[in-house]
Tab-separated table of C-alpha atoms in Angstrom:
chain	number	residue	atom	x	y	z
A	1	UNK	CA	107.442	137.227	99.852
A	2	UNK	CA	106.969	137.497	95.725
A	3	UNK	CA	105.357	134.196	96.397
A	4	UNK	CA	102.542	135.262	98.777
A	5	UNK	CA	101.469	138.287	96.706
A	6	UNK	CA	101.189	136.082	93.887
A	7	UNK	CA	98.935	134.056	95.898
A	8	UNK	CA	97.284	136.590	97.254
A	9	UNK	CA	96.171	138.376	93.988
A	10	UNK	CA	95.011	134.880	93.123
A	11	UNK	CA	92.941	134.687	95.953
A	12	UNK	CA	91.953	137.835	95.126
A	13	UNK	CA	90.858	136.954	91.549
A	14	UNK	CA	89.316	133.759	92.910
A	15	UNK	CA	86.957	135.506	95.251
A	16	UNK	CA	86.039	138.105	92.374
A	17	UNK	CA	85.042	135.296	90.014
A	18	UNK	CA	82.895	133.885	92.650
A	19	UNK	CA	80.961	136.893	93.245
A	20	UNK	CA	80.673	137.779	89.666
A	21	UNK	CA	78.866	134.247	88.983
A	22	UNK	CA	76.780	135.088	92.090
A	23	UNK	CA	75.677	138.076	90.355
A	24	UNK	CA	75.118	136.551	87.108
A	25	UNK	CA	72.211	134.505	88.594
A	26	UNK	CA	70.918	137.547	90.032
A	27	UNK	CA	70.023	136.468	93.536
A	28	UNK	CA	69.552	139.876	94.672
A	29	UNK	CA	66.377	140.267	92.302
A	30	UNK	CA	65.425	137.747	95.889
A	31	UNK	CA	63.095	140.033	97.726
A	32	UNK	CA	62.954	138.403	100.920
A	33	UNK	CA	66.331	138.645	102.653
A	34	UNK	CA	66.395	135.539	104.515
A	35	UNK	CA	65.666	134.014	100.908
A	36	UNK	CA	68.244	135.885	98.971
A	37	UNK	CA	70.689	134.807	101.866
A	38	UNK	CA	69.977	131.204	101.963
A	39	UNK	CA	69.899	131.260	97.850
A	40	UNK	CA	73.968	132.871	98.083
A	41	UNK	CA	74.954	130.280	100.903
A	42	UNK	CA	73.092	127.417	98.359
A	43	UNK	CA	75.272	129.643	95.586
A	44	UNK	CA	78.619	128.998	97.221
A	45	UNK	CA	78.218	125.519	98.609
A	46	UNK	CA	76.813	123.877	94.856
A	47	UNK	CA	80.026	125.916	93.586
A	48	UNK	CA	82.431	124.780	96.566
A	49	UNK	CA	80.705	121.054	96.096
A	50	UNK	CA	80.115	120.875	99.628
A	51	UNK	CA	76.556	119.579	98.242
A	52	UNK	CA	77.577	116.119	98.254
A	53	UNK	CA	79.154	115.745	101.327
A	54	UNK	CA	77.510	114.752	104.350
A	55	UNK	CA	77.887	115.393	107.991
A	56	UNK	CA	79.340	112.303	108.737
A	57	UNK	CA	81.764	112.665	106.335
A	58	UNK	CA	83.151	116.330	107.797
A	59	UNK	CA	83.101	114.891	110.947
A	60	UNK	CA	85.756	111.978	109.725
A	61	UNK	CA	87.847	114.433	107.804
A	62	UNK	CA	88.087	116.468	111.417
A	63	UNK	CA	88.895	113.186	113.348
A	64	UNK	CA	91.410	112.592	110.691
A	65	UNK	CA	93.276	116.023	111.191
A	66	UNK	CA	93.092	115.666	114.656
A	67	UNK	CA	90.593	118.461	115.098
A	68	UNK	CA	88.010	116.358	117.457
A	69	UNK	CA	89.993	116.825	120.443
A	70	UNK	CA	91.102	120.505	120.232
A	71	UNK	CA	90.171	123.303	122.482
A	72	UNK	CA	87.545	125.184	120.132
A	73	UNK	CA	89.197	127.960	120.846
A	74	UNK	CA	92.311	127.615	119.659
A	75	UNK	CA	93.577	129.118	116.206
A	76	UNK	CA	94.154	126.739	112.745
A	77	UNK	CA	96.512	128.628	109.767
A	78	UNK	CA	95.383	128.321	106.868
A	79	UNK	CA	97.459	125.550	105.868
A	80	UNK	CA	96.038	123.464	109.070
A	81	UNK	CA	92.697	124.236	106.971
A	82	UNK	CA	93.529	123.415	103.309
A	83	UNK	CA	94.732	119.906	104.827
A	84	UNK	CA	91.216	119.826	106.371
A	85	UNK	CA	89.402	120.915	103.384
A	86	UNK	CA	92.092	118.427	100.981
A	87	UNK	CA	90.877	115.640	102.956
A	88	UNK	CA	87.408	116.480	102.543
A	89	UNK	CA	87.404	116.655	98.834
A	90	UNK	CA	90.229	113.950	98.473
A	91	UNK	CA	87.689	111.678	99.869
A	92	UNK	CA	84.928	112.981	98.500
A	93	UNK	CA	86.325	111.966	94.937
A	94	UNK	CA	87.358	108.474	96.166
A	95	UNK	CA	83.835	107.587	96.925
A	96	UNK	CA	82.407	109.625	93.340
A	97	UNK	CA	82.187	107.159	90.361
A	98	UNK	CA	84.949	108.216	87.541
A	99	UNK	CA	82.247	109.795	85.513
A	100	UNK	CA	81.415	112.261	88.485
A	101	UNK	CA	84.684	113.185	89.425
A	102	UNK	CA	85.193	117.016	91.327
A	103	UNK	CA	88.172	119.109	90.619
A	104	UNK	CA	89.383	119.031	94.089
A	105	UNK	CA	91.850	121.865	93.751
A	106	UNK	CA	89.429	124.332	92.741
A	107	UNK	CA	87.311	123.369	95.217
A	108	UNK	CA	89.633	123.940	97.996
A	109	UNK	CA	90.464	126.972	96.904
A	110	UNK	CA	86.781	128.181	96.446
A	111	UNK	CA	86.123	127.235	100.139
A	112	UNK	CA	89.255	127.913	101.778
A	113	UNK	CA	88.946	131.706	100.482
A	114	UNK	CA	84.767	131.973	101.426
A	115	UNK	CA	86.091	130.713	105.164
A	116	UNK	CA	88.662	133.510	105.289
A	117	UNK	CA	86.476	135.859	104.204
A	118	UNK	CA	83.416	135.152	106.663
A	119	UNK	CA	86.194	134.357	109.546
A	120	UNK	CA	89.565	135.995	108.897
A	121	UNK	CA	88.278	139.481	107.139
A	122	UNK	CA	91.732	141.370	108.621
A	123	UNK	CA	93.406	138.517	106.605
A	124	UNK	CA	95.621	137.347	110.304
A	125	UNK	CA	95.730	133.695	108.498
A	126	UNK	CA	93.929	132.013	111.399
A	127	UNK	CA	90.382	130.793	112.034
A	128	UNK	CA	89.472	129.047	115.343
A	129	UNK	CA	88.452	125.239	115.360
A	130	UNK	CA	85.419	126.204	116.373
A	131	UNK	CA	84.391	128.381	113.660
A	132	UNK	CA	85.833	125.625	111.080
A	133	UNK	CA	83.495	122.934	112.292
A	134	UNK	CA	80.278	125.192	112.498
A	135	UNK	CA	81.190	127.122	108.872
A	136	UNK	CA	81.866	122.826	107.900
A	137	UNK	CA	78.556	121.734	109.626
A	138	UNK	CA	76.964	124.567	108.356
A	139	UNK	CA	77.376	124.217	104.737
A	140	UNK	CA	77.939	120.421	104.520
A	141	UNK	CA	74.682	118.575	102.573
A	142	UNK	CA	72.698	116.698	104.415
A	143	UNK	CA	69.444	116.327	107.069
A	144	UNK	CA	69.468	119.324	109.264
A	145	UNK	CA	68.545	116.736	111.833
A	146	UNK	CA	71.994	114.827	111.648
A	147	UNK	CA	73.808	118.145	111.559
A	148	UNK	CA	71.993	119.197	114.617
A	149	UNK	CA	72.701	115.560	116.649
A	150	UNK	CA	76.131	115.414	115.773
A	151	UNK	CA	78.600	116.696	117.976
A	152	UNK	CA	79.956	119.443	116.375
A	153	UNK	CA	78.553	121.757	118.651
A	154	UNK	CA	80.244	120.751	121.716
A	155	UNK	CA	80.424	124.294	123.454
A	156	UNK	CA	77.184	125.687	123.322
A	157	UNK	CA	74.257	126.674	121.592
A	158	UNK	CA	75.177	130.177	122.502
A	159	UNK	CA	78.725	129.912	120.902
A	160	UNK	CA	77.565	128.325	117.818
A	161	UNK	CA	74.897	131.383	117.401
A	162	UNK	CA	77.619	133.657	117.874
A	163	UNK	CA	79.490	132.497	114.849
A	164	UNK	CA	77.040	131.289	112.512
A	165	UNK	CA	76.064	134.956	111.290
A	166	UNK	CA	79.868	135.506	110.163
A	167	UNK	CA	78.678	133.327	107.462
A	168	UNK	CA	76.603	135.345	104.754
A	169	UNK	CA	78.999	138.461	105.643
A	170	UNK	CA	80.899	137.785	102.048
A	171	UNK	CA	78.066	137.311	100.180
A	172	UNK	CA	76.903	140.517	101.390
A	173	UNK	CA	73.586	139.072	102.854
A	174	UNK	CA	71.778	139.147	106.176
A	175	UNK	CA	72.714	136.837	109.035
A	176	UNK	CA	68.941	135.544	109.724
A	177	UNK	CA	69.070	133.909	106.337
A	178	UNK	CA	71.008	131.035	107.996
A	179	UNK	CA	68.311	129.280	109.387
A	180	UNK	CA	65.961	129.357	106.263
A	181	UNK	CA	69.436	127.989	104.470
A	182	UNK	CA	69.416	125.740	106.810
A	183	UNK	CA	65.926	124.511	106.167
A	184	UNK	CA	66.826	124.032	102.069
C-alpha cells in the first residue's frame, strides 16, 4: 500500500513536469485551437518518442502481447500496458544506432501516465484494447495513409471517433485538433 502511493505521487510529479514543459513552449499563445491541439499532441509524442516509431512497428509490439486477437472491448491493467509500451520502446532502441539511444524507462512512464490520463481519468487502472491501439495508432509517427490502412481499426469508424477525442483531454485542448494532428 506505502508502495502505490509512492508511485502514485510519482506519477503525479511525472505528469506535472510534463505539463510544465508544455507550458514553457507556450503553445497556448496558438490561436487557432485545432493548431494549439495538434502542437500539445506533437508536444507529448516528441517527449514520449513515439516520433520514431512507425505503425508497423505498434502493430508488432500488439501481436507480440497478444493484443491482435482480443475483444476490443475488453479491459488491459496497467501492467498489461507498460509490457505493451516496454516492448515498444525495447525495440525501438534495438533498431536505434548506439549514438541515438532513448531512455526507455522514462519513456514508458511519460506515455503510460498521458494514456491514463486521456482514458482512465477516475484512475480504475484499466483502459480497453481498443482505446490502446487507437491512442497507439494515433500518436505513432508515420504516413497517415498507413495508419489509416492498417487494421487497427477493426470495429468501426464510429468507435474509433468515439475515442479519439479522449485524447487532447490532458493537455487541456479541443478534440477537433486531432485531425489537423493528424495531418502534421
Amino acid at each position: 500500500m506505502i508502495e502505490d502511493s509512492g508511485k502514485r505521487g510519482n506519477t503525479m510529479a511525472e505528469r506535472r513536469q510534463l505539463f510544465a514543459e508544455m507550458r514553457a513552449q507556450d503553445l497556448d499563445r496558438i490561436r487557432l485551437s485545432t493548431y494549439r491541439t495538434a502542437c500539445k499532441l506533437r508536444f507529448v509524442q516528441k517527449k514520449c518518442n513515439l516520433h520514431l516509431v512507425d505503425i508497423w512497428n505498434v502493430i508488432e509490439a500488439l501481436r507480440e502481447n497478444a493484443l491482435n486477437n482480443l475483444d476490443p472491448n475488453i479491459e488491459l491493467s496497467v501492467a498489461r500496458l507498460e509490457a505493451v509500451l516496454s516492448t515498444i520502446f525495447y525495440q525501438l532502441n534495438k533498431r536505434m544506432p548506439t549514438t541515438h539511444q532513448i531512455q526507455v524507462e522514462q519513456s514508458i512512464s511519460l506515455l503510460l501516465n498521458f494514456l491514463l490520463a486521456a482514458f482512465d481519468p477516475e484512475g480504475h487502472g484499466k483502459i480497453s484494447v481498443f482505446a490502446v491501439k487507437m491512442a497507439l495508432a494515433t500518436l505513432c509517427g508515420g504516413k497517415i495513409m498507413d495508419k489509416l490502412r492498417c487494421k487497427l481499426f477493426w470495429v468501426s469508424l464510429f468507435a474509433y471517433a468515439s475515442r479519439v477525442p479522449h485524447l487532447p483531454f490532458p493537455i487541456s485542448a479541443c478534440p477537433a485538433a486531432i485531425l489537423t494532428f493528424l495531418i502534421l
